[in-house]
PDB file of C-alpha atoms in Angstrom:
ATOM      1  CA  UNK F 230      22.041 -16.658   0.953  1.00 89.00           C
ATOM      2  CA  UNK F 231      23.404 -20.192   0.876  1.00 91.00           C
ATOM      3  CA  UNK F 232      21.222 -23.316   0.676  1.00 93.00           C
ATOM      4  CA  UNK F 233      22.716 -26.448   2.132  1.00 93.00           C
ATOM      5  CA  UNK F 234      21.818 -30.048   2.916  1.00 92.00           C
ATOM      6  CA  UNK F 235      21.818 -30.323   6.736  1.00 92.00           C
ATOM      7  CA  UNK F 236      22.605 -34.048   6.632  1.00 95.00           C
ATOM      8  CA  UNK F 237      25.554 -34.001   4.227  1.00 96.00           C
ATOM      9  CA  UNK F 238      26.694 -30.404   4.561  1.00 94.00           C
ATOM     10  CA  UNK F 239      26.660 -30.126   0.767  1.00 96.00           C
ATOM     11  CA  UNK F 240      26.170 -26.649  -0.682  1.00 96.00           C
ATOM     12  CA  UNK F 241      23.093 -26.887  -2.926  1.00 94.00           C
ATOM     13  CA  UNK F 242      22.666 -23.303  -4.065  1.00 94.00           C
ATOM     14  CA  UNK F 243      23.937 -19.768  -3.649  1.00 93.00           C
ATOM     15  CA  UNK F 244      21.421 -16.949  -4.040  1.00 92.00           C
ATOM     16  CA  UNK F 245      23.347 -13.662  -4.393  1.00 89.00           C
ATOM     17  CA  UNK F 246      21.369 -10.885  -2.741  1.00 87.00           C
ATOM     18  CA  UNK F 247      23.985  -8.633  -1.200  1.00 81.00           C
ATOM     19  CA  UNK F 248      24.173  -8.045   2.551  1.00 83.00           C
ATOM     20  CA  UNK F 249      21.173  -9.825   4.063  1.00 85.00           C
ATOM     21  CA  UNK F 250      20.239  -8.684   7.542  1.00 79.00           C
ATOM     22  CA  UNK F 251      17.633 -11.330   8.486  1.00 89.00           C
ATOM     23  CA  UNK F 252      15.449 -14.126   7.105  1.00 93.00           C
ATOM     24  CA  UNK F 253      11.973 -15.529   7.802  1.00 95.00           C
ATOM     25  CA  UNK F 254      10.436 -18.760   6.455  1.00 96.00           C
ATOM     26  CA  UNK F 255       6.773 -19.149   5.466  1.00 96.00           C
ATOM     27  CA  UNK F 256       4.673 -21.604   7.478  1.00 93.00           C
ATOM     28  CA  UNK F 257       4.513 -24.043   4.556  1.00 95.00           C
ATOM     29  CA  UNK F 258       8.297 -23.765   3.896  1.00 94.00           C
ATOM     30  CA  UNK F 259       7.524 -22.599   0.350  1.00 96.00           C
ATOM     31  CA  UNK F 260       9.150 -19.169   0.642  1.00 97.00           C
ATOM     32  CA  UNK F 261      12.018 -17.490   2.427  1.00 96.00           C
ATOM     33  CA  UNK F 262      11.788 -13.739   2.975  1.00 96.00           C
ATOM     34  CA  UNK F 263      15.065 -11.831   3.219  1.00 93.00           C
ATOM     35  CA  UNK F 264      15.666  -8.290   4.454  1.00 90.00           C
ATOM     36  CA  UNK F 265      18.355  -6.916   2.132  1.00 88.00           C
ATOM     37  CA  UNK F 266      20.495  -4.248   3.746  1.00 81.00           C
ATOM     38  CA  UNK F 267      23.040  -3.587   0.999  1.00 72.00           C
ATOM     39  CA  UNK F 268      22.288  -4.753  -2.500  1.00 61.00           C
ATOM     40  CA  UNK F 269      24.905  -6.178  -4.833  1.00 57.00           C
ATOM     41  CA  UNK F 270      22.447  -7.851  -7.182  1.00 54.00           C
ATOM     42  CA  UNK F 271      19.090  -6.632  -5.858  1.00 55.00           C
ATOM     43  CA  UNK F 272      18.216  -3.232  -4.465  1.00 70.00           C
ATOM     44  CA  UNK F 273      17.603  -3.031  -0.756  1.00 78.00           C
ATOM     45  CA  UNK F 274      14.307  -3.964   0.857  1.00 85.00           C
ATOM     46  CA  UNK F 275      12.509  -7.317   0.998  1.00 91.00           C
ATOM     47  CA  UNK F 276      12.869 -10.236  -1.386  1.00 93.00           C
ATOM     48  CA  UNK F 277      10.876 -13.453  -1.616  1.00 96.00           C
ATOM     49  CA  UNK F 278      12.773 -16.630  -2.499  1.00 96.00           C
ATOM     50  CA  UNK F 279      10.923 -19.697  -3.820  1.00 97.00           C
ATOM     51  CA  UNK F 280      12.386 -22.684  -1.921  1.00 95.00           C
ATOM     52  CA  UNK F 281      11.485 -25.085  -4.756  1.00 96.00           C
ATOM     53  CA  UNK F 282      13.608 -23.248  -7.319  1.00 96.00           C
ATOM     54  CA  UNK F 283      15.967 -21.243  -5.050  1.00 95.00           C
ATOM     55  CA  UNK F 284      15.138 -18.175  -7.152  1.00 95.00           C
ATOM     56  CA  UNK F 285      14.018 -14.688  -6.144  1.00 93.00           C
ATOM     57  CA  UNK F 286      10.395 -14.338  -7.215  1.00 95.00           C
ATOM     58  CA  UNK F 287       9.390 -10.894  -5.919  1.00 94.00           C
ATOM     59  CA  UNK F 288      10.868  -7.772  -4.353  1.00 91.00           C
ATOM     60  CA  UNK F 289       9.650  -4.727  -2.415  1.00 89.00           C
ATOM     61  CA  UNK F 290      11.851  -1.646  -2.180  1.00 83.00           C
ATOM     62  CA  UNK F 291      12.716  -0.575   1.381  1.00 76.00           C
ATOM     63  CA  UNK F 292      11.491   2.919   0.490  1.00 71.00           C
ATOM     64  CA  UNK F 293       8.027   1.685  -0.550  1.00 65.00           C
ATOM     65  CA  UNK F 294       6.464   3.458   2.447  1.00 61.00           C
ATOM     66  CA  UNK F 295       6.685   6.700   0.522  1.00 60.00           C
ATOM     67  CA  UNK F 296       8.976   8.605   2.876  1.00 57.00           C
ATOM     68  CA  UNK F 297      12.777   8.652   3.028  1.00 54.00           C
ATOM     69  CA  UNK F 298      15.131   6.153   1.451  1.00 59.00           C
ATOM     70  CA  UNK F 299      15.483   3.069   3.633  1.00 67.00           C
ATOM     71  CA  UNK F 300      17.151  -0.325   3.540  1.00 73.00           C
ATOM     72  CA  UNK F 301      15.796  -3.667   4.798  1.00 78.00           C
ATOM     73  CA  UNK F 302      17.025  -4.575   8.258  1.00 82.00           C
ATOM     74  CA  UNK F 303      14.747  -7.146   9.879  1.00 88.00           C
ATOM     75  CA  UNK F 304      11.804  -9.237   8.749  1.00 93.00           C
ATOM     76  CA  UNK F 305       9.111 -10.917  10.847  1.00 94.00           C
ATOM     77  CA  UNK F 306       6.230 -13.136   9.753  1.00 95.00           C
ATOM     78  CA  UNK F 307       3.077 -13.249  11.866  1.00 95.00           C
ATOM     79  CA  UNK F 308       1.889 -16.632  13.232  1.00 94.00           C
ATOM     80  CA  UNK F 309      -0.918 -16.913  10.645  1.00 94.00           C
ATOM     81  CA  UNK F 310       1.591 -16.324   7.843  1.00 95.00           C
ATOM     82  CA  UNK F 311      -0.503 -13.576   6.244  1.00 95.00           C
ATOM     83  CA  UNK F 312       1.499 -10.503   7.325  1.00 95.00           C
ATOM     84  CA  UNK F 313       5.164  -9.586   7.008  1.00 95.00           C
ATOM     85  CA  UNK F 314       6.807  -6.756   8.922  1.00 92.00           C
ATOM     86  CA  UNK F 315       9.877  -5.184   7.334  1.00 90.00           C
ATOM     87  CA  UNK F 316      11.970  -3.068   9.647  1.00 85.00           C
ATOM     88  CA  UNK F 317      14.107  -0.598   7.744  1.00 81.00           C
ATOM     89  CA  UNK F 318      17.081   1.610   8.499  1.00 76.00           C
ATOM     90  CA  UNK F 319      17.373   5.149   7.193  1.00 70.00           C
ATOM     91  CA  UNK F 320      19.836   5.950   4.441  1.00 68.00           C
ATOM     92  CA  UNK F 321      19.747   9.626   5.443  1.00 69.00           C
ATOM     93  CA  UNK F 322      18.850  10.509   9.072  1.00 66.00           C
ATOM     94  CA  UNK F 323      17.426  13.839   7.882  1.00 69.00           C
ATOM     95  CA  UNK F 324      14.896  11.939   5.727  1.00 69.00           C
ATOM     96  CA  UNK F 325      13.688   8.977   7.836  1.00 70.00           C
ATOM     97  CA  UNK F 326      12.057   5.956   6.228  1.00 72.00           C
ATOM     98  CA  UNK F 327       9.243   3.798   7.566  1.00 81.00           C
ATOM     99  CA  UNK F 328       8.677   0.222   8.677  1.00 86.00           C
ATOM    100  CA  UNK F 329       6.327  -1.686   6.390  1.00 89.00           C
ATOM    101  CA  UNK F 330       3.410  -4.086   6.937  1.00 93.00           C
ATOM    102  CA  UNK F 331       3.123  -6.327   3.866  1.00 94.00           C
ATOM    103  CA  UNK F 332       0.559  -8.841   2.609  1.00 96.00           C
ATOM    104  CA  UNK F 333       2.675 -11.753   1.301  1.00 96.00           C
ATOM    105  CA  UNK F 334      -0.140 -13.236  -0.799  1.00 95.00           C
ATOM    106  CA  UNK F 335      -0.886 -10.064  -2.770  1.00 96.00           C
ATOM    107  CA  UNK F 336       2.714  -8.824  -2.312  1.00 95.00           C
ATOM    108  CA  UNK F 337       1.445  -5.410  -1.395  1.00 94.00           C
ATOM    109  CA  UNK F 338       2.404  -2.860   1.255  1.00 92.00           C
ATOM    110  CA  UNK F 339      -0.674  -2.549   3.471  1.00 93.00           C
ATOM    111  CA  UNK F 340       0.598   0.214   5.699  1.00 91.00           C
ATOM    112  CA  UNK F 341       3.768   2.110   6.471  1.00 87.00           C
ATOM    113  CA  UNK F 342       4.718   3.121  10.000  1.00 84.00           C
ATOM    114  CA  UNK F 343       6.865   6.212  10.549  1.00 78.00           C
ATOM    115  CA  UNK F 344       9.559   5.677  13.121  1.00 71.00           C
ATOM    116  CA  UNK F 345       9.749   8.524  15.630  1.00 67.00           C
ATOM    117  CA  UNK F 346      13.195   9.991  16.174  1.00 67.00           C
ATOM    118  CA  UNK F 347      13.832  10.867  19.842  1.00 65.00           C
ATOM    119  CA  UNK F 348      14.462  14.586  20.449  1.00 70.00           C
ATOM    120  CA  UNK F 349      18.127  15.537  20.280  1.00 69.00           C
ATOM    121  CA  UNK F 350      19.167  12.522  18.187  1.00 65.00           C
ATOM    122  CA  UNK F 351      20.006  12.251  14.521  1.00 62.00           C
ATOM    123  CA  UNK F 352      19.735   8.524  13.958  1.00 62.00           C
ATOM    124  CA  UNK F 353      17.143   6.062  15.148  1.00 64.00           C
ATOM    125  CA  UNK F 354      18.567   2.543  15.247  1.00 67.00           C
ATOM    126  CA  UNK F 355      15.808   0.016  14.736  1.00 74.00           C
ATOM    127  CA  UNK F 356      16.683  -3.602  15.335  1.00 77.00           C
ATOM    128  CA  UNK F 357      14.792  -6.887  15.708  1.00 84.00           C
ATOM    129  CA  UNK F 358      11.033  -7.261  15.367  1.00 88.00           C
ATOM    130  CA  UNK F 359       8.690 -10.069  16.369  1.00 89.00           C
ATOM    131  CA  UNK F 360       4.948 -10.676  16.394  1.00 92.00           C
ATOM    132  CA  UNK F 361       3.067 -11.620  19.544  1.00 91.00           C
ATOM    133  CA  UNK F 362       1.753 -15.237  19.269  1.00 92.00           C
ATOM    134  CA  UNK F 363      -1.822 -13.987  18.657  1.00 91.00           C
ATOM    135  CA  UNK F 364      -0.523 -11.826  15.776  1.00 88.00           C
ATOM    136  CA  UNK F 365      -2.236  -8.567  16.783  1.00 88.00           C
ATOM    137  CA  UNK F 366       0.821  -6.910  18.334  1.00 88.00           C
ATOM    138  CA  UNK F 367       4.274  -6.383  16.927  1.00 87.00           C
ATOM    139  CA  UNK F 368       7.301  -5.565  19.063  1.00 86.00           C
ATOM    140  CA  UNK F 369      10.196  -3.701  17.485  1.00 84.00           C
ATOM    141  CA  UNK F 370      13.448  -3.017  19.333  1.00 82.00           C
ATOM    142  CA  UNK F 371      14.710   0.538  18.970  1.00 74.00           C
ATOM    143  CA  UNK F 372      17.787   2.019  20.603  1.00 67.00           C
ATOM    144  CA  UNK F 373      17.134   1.263  24.285  1.00 68.00           C
ATOM    145  CA  UNK F 374      13.348   1.081  23.866  1.00 72.00           C
ATOM    146  CA  UNK F 375      10.728  -1.215  22.396  1.00 74.00           C
ATOM    147  CA  UNK F 376       7.979   0.115  20.143  1.00 76.00           C
ATOM    148  CA  UNK F 377       4.683  -1.776  20.174  1.00 80.00           C
ATOM    149  CA  UNK F 378       2.396  -1.629  17.133  1.00 79.00           C
ATOM    150  CA  UNK F 379      -1.224  -2.797  16.987  1.00 81.00           C
ATOM    151  CA  UNK F 380      -1.874  -4.792  13.810  1.00 79.00           C
ATOM    152  CA  UNK F 381      -5.491  -4.707  12.618  1.00 70.00           C
TER     153      UNK F 381
END
């Protein structure tokens, strides 16, 4: 992740994470959340970056849902800023991982969501995710479909 000055174009910082699939910014601009797909410095999953220090402050492993090994692929922050959704990709299709609902204040996985694999397929390609403006629904693109999750 590179931090730059938009007015001067000057590079202010480089935060080495590895291959970062997507980013989300907290409502107060205090934190950036990065989905790490392939880790050079950090293992895969979700990292929190403090925008005041440009340092990684916390990390959640992509496999924290308790099922198969998974890597971070997409991250979405709900409109209230009190829930993060981490979409993951499976490392091994025979052992699928889960998508994670995370509380960013307590930095805790609240719930993991198994991703169904369509019959006759080996791999389930999950892509972008976004919260509905009221924050109670999450839409996650998958293959040629969209999964909808109710967030309570």
